mmCIF file of C-alpha atoms in Angstrom:
data_model
loop_
_atom_site.group_PDB
_atom_site.id
_atom_site.type_symbol
_atom_site.label_atom_id
_atom_site.label_comp_id
_atom_site.label_asym_id
_atom_site.label_seq_id
_atom_site.Cartn_x
_atom_site.Cartn_y
_atom_site.Cartn_z
ATOM 1 C CA LYS P 70 26.329 26.924 9.978
ATOM 2 C CA LYS P 71 26.577 23.459 8.445
ATOM 3 C CA LEU P 72 24.285 22.033 11.151
ATOM 4 C CA GLY P 73 21.688 24.744 10.430
ATOM 5 C CA GLU P 74 21.845 23.997 6.714
ATOM 6 C CA LYS P 75 21.341 20.282 7.385
ATOM 7 C CA ARG P 76 18.272 21.043 9.516
ATOM 8 C CA VAL P 77 16.791 23.242 6.803
ATOM 9 C CA ALA P 78 17.480 20.578 4.174
ATOM 10 C CA ALA P 79 15.939 17.864 6.357
ATOM 11 C CA SER P 80 12.840 19.947 7.076
ATOM 12 C CA THR P 81 12.526 20.806 3.354
ATOM 13 C CA LEU P 82 12.617 17.110 2.434
ATOM 14 C CA LYS P 83 10.019 16.270 5.083
ATOM 15 C CA LEU P 84 7.853 19.069 3.746
ATOM 16 C CA LEU P 85 8.290 17.716 0.198
ATOM 17 C CA ILE P 86 7.112 14.273 1.266
ATOM 18 C CA ILE P 87 4.146 15.674 3.230
ATOM 19 C CA VAL P 88 3.112 17.895 0.310
ATOM 20 C CA SER P 89 3.496 14.918 -2.059
ATOM 21 C CA ILE P 90 1.166 12.833 0.110
ATOM 22 C CA LEU P 91 -1.370 15.655 0.360
ATOM 23 C CA LEU P 92 -1.296 16.214 -3.408
ATOM 24 C CA TYR P 93 -1.694 12.478 -3.955
ATOM 25 C CA LEU P 94 -4.738 12.399 -1.646
ATOM 26 C CA ILE P 95 -6.544 15.064 -3.710
ATOM 27 C CA PHE P 96 -7.092 12.671 -6.620
ATOM 28 C CA PRO P 97 -8.417 9.653 -4.690
ATOM 29 C CA ILE P 98 -10.696 11.861 -2.608
ATOM 30 C CA MET P 99 -12.343 13.130 -5.806
ATOM 31 C CA SER P 100 -13.289 9.514 -6.637
ATOM 32 C CA TRP P 101 -13.977 8.481 -3.055
ATOM 33 C CA ASN P 102 -17.730 7.909 -3.452
ATOM 34 C CA LYS P 103 -17.719 5.946 -6.707
ATOM 35 C CA LEU P 104 -19.670 2.723 -6.571
ATOM 36 C CA LEU P 105 -17.777 -0.551 -6.530
ATOM 37 C CA ALA P 106 -17.789 -2.213 -9.907
ATOM 38 C CA ASP P 107 -17.116 -5.595 -11.448
ATOM 39 C CA PHE P 108 -14.428 -7.543 -9.625
ATOM 40 C CA GLU P 109 -14.348 -5.145 -6.658
ATOM 41 C CA VAL P 110 -17.760 -6.402 -5.613
ATOM 42 C CA GLY P 111 -16.358 -9.917 -5.256
ATOM 43 C CA PHE P 112 -13.761 -8.695 -2.775
ATOM 44 C CA GLN P 113 -16.418 -6.830 -0.824
ATOM 45 C CA TYR P 114 -18.693 -9.896 -0.722
ATOM 46 C CA ALA P 115 -15.802 -12.131 0.330
ATOM 47 C CA ALA P 116 -14.781 -9.775 3.160
ATOM 48 C CA ASN P 117 -18.388 -9.453 4.353
ATOM 49 C CA ALA P 118 -18.828 -13.235 4.229
ATOM 50 C CA LEU P 119 -15.638 -13.681 6.210
ATOM 51 C CA ASN P 120 -16.975 -11.373 8.903
ATOM 52 C CA SER P 121 -20.465 -12.884 8.998
ATOM 53 C CA LYS P 122 -19.803 -16.592 8.317
ATOM 54 C CA GLY P 123 -16.125 -17.031 9.078
ATOM 55 C CA ALA P 124 -15.444 -18.151 5.511
ATOM 56 C CA MET P 125 -15.193 -16.445 2.143
ATOM 57 C CA ILE P 126 -18.309 -18.176 0.796
ATOM 58 C CA PHE P 127 -21.114 -16.109 -0.669
ATOM 59 C CA VAL P 128 -23.982 -16.370 -3.135
ATOM 60 C CA ASN P 129 -24.589 -13.707 -5.768
ATOM 61 C CA GLU P 130 -26.030 -13.593 -9.263
ATOM 62 C CA SER P 131 -22.751 -12.431 -10.781
ATOM 63 C CA TYR P 132 -20.530 -14.460 -8.487
ATOM 64 C CA TRP P 133 -22.047 -17.912 -8.192
ATOM 65 C CA ASN P 134 -22.032 -19.824 -4.907
ATOM 66 C CA THR P 135 -18.311 -19.798 -4.507
ATOM 67 C CA PHE P 136 -15.455 -20.049 -2.118
ATOM 68 C CA PHE P 137 -13.505 -16.912 -3.028
ATOM 69 C CA THR P 138 -10.032 -18.377 -3.567
ATOM 70 C CA ILE P 139 -9.002 -16.815 -6.856
ATOM 71 C CA HIS P 140 -6.502 -14.631 -4.962
ATOM 72 C CA PRO P 141 -4.340 -15.263 -1.915
ATOM 73 C CA PRO P 142 -6.527 -14.552 1.138
ATOM 74 C CA LEU P 143 -4.410 -11.924 2.952
ATOM 75 C CA TYR P 144 -6.057 -8.999 1.136
ATOM 76 C CA VAL P 145 -9.548 -10.282 1.924
ATOM 77 C CA TYR P 146 -8.611 -10.817 5.586
ATOM 78 C CA CYS P 147 -7.271 -7.240 5.786
ATOM 79 C CA LEU P 148 -10.393 -5.934 4.066
ATOM 80 C CA ALA P 149 -12.594 -7.867 6.506
ATOM 81 C CA ALA P 150 -10.665 -6.384 9.448
ATOM 82 C CA THR P 151 -11.105 -2.911 7.965
ATOM 83 C CA PHE P 152 -14.844 -3.560 7.584
ATOM 84 C CA LYS P 153 -15.089 -4.686 11.218
ATOM 85 C CA VAL P 154 -13.524 -1.435 12.390
ATOM 86 C CA LEU P 155 -15.002 1.070 9.910
ATOM 87 C CA GLY P 156 -18.041 -0.713 8.497
ATOM 88 C CA PRO P 157 -18.525 -2.539 5.165
ATOM 89 C CA THR P 158 -18.446 0.488 2.867
ATOM 90 C CA ALA P 159 -16.624 1.262 -0.348
ATOM 91 C CA GLN P 160 -14.934 4.174 1.431
ATOM 92 C CA ALA P 161 -13.553 1.896 4.155
ATOM 93 C CA ALA P 162 -12.207 -0.484 1.521
ATOM 94 C CA ARG P 163 -10.607 2.387 -0.367
ATOM 95 C CA LEU P 164 -9.118 3.753 2.844
ATOM 96 C CA PHE P 165 -7.261 0.451 3.235
ATOM 97 C CA GLY P 166 -5.822 0.889 -0.274
ATOM 98 C CA LEU P 167 -4.798 4.482 0.444
ATOM 99 C CA THR P 168 -3.099 3.380 3.652
ATOM 100 C CA CYS P 169 -1.130 0.725 1.772
ATOM 101 C CA VAL P 170 0.017 3.332 -0.772
ATOM 102 C CA ILE P 171 1.151 5.762 1.925
ATOM 103 C CA ILE P 172 3.091 3.002 3.718
ATOM 104 C CA THR P 173 4.611 2.020 0.361
ATOM 105 C CA THR P 174 5.671 5.645 -0.155
ATOM 106 C CA PHE P 175 7.735 5.544 3.038
ATOM 107 C CA LEU P 176 9.172 2.186 1.998
ATOM 108 C CA VAL P 177 10.186 3.646 -1.389
ATOM 109 C CA TYR P 178 11.903 6.467 0.509
ATOM 110 C CA ALA P 179 13.724 3.976 2.764
ATOM 111 C CA ILE P 180 14.741 1.773 -0.191
ATOM 112 C CA PHE P 181 16.253 4.706 -2.051
ATOM 113 C CA LYS P 182 18.132 5.747 1.083
ATOM 114 C CA GLU P 183 19.539 2.217 1.237
ATOM 115 C CA ILE P 184 20.558 2.336 -2.423
ATOM 116 C CA PHE P 185 22.046 5.844 -2.531
ATOM 117 C CA GLY P 186 23.246 6.099 1.065
ATOM 118 C CA LYS P 187 21.703 7.479 4.228
ATOM 119 C CA ASP P 188 22.951 11.005 3.519
ATOM 120 C CA LYS P 189 21.419 11.102 0.004
ATOM 121 C CA LYS P 190 17.839 11.911 0.920
ATOM 122 C CA VAL P 191 16.978 13.997 -2.152
ATOM 123 C CA PRO P 192 16.815 10.987 -4.540
ATOM 124 C CA ALA P 193 14.712 9.178 -1.949
ATOM 125 C CA ALA P 194 12.274 12.077 -1.627
ATOM 126 C CA LEU P 195 12.055 12.436 -5.410
ATOM 127 C CA ALA P 196 11.402 8.708 -5.794
ATOM 128 C CA SER P 197 8.541 9.023 -3.304
ATOM 129 C CA LEU P 198 7.166 11.993 -5.216
ATOM 130 C CA PHE P 199 7.370 10.120 -8.542
ATOM 131 C CA TYR P 200 5.716 7.068 -7.004
ATOM 132 C CA LEU P 201 2.804 9.097 -5.633
ATOM 133 C CA SER P 202 2.313 11.054 -8.850
ATOM 134 C CA ASN P 203 2.105 7.924 -11.011
ATOM 135 C CA PRO P 204 -1.450 7.672 -12.439
ATOM 136 C CA LEU P 205 -1.368 3.891 -12.051
ATOM 137 C CA VAL P 206 -0.703 4.277 -8.329
ATOM 138 C CA ILE P 207 -3.405 6.918 -7.929
ATOM 139 C CA GLN P 208 -6.103 4.932 -9.718
ATOM 140 C CA GLY P 209 -4.889 1.561 -8.441
ATOM 141 C CA SER P 210 -5.118 2.630 -4.812
ATOM 142 C CA LEU P 211 -8.859 3.143 -5.276
ATOM 143 C CA PHE P 212 -9.503 -0.184 -6.982
ATOM 144 C CA LEU P 213 -10.272 -3.084 -4.658
ATOM 145 C CA ASP P 214 -7.565 -5.539 -5.613
ATOM 146 C CA ILE P 215 -4.266 -6.749 -4.251
ATOM 147 C CA ASP P 216 -2.113 -5.457 -7.105
ATOM 148 C CA ASN P 217 -1.568 -1.807 -6.154
ATOM 149 C CA THR P 218 -2.322 -2.090 -2.465
ATOM 150 C CA ILE P 219 -1.041 -4.861 -0.241
ATOM 151 C CA LEU P 220 0.980 -6.688 -2.901
ATOM 152 C CA THR P 221 3.061 -3.625 -3.764
ATOM 153 C CA MET P 222 3.494 -2.773 -0.087
ATOM 154 C CA LEU P 223 4.708 -6.277 0.764
ATOM 155 C CA LEU P 224 7.057 -6.378 -2.239
ATOM 156 C CA MET P 225 8.591 -3.055 -1.171
ATOM 157 C CA LEU P 226 8.886 -4.341 2.406
ATOM 158 C CA PHE P 227 10.703 -7.440 1.142
ATOM 159 C CA THR P 228 12.971 -5.301 -1.060
ATOM 160 C CA PHE P 229 13.816 -3.006 1.836
ATOM 161 C CA PHE P 230 14.810 -5.858 4.139
ATOM 162 C CA TYR P 231 16.687 -7.625 1.359
ATOM 163 C CA LEU P 232 18.766 -4.511 0.673
ATOM 164 C CA LYS P 233 19.307 -3.889 4.373
ATOM 165 C CA TRP P 234 20.410 -7.444 5.149
ATOM 166 C CA GLN P 235 21.925 -8.637 1.871
ATOM 167 C CA GLU P 236 25.536 -8.714 3.041
ATOM 168 C CA LYS P 237 25.275 -9.710 6.672
ATOM 169 C CA ALA P 238 21.994 -11.476 7.187
ATOM 170 C CA SER P 239 21.664 -13.797 10.139
ATOM 171 C CA LEU P 240 19.790 -17.090 9.897
ATOM 172 C CA LYS P 241 16.877 -15.503 11.771
ATOM 173 C CA GLN P 242 16.735 -12.650 9.232
ATOM 174 C CA LEU P 243 16.934 -15.049 6.286
ATOM 175 C CA ILE P 244 14.041 -17.072 7.690
ATOM 176 C CA PHE P 245 12.075 -13.829 8.078
ATOM 177 C CA LEU P 246 12.632 -13.046 4.400
#
């Protein structure tokens, strides 16, 4: 009977996470077709320039002839790769942000399992739910910028590995961090 209860609990937690992700996706999908505005356009131009010229240099009335280096380039390289696969649209750029948020959700779950113990999955599932229901996360995943997309994902990835390896890290693992 205990094994059956554990299976039900595990399937309930998986269902909670899936429902959380689906509920999260409702809000970004409602804003999916909004035009890019202000600073987002600079990221789009930089990614398009990277794909067409091999460098983040572009000319625009709002963004003078510039080499787009006001942010670390990883986000722009990821955006350019997304544009190569899906086309240079606002929806493709937003899909990259949504993907980063969903990956971050699983990292939040894994981090909380590390903190509370592998058998304490309820706090981990609740943390994922709270993360996805945060208005800053919802709106930030749609905005073309590193802050709520790749930066948060990479910080959570670092935190996960730090917690996992903090007591018995090998030299190879420390170099990775």
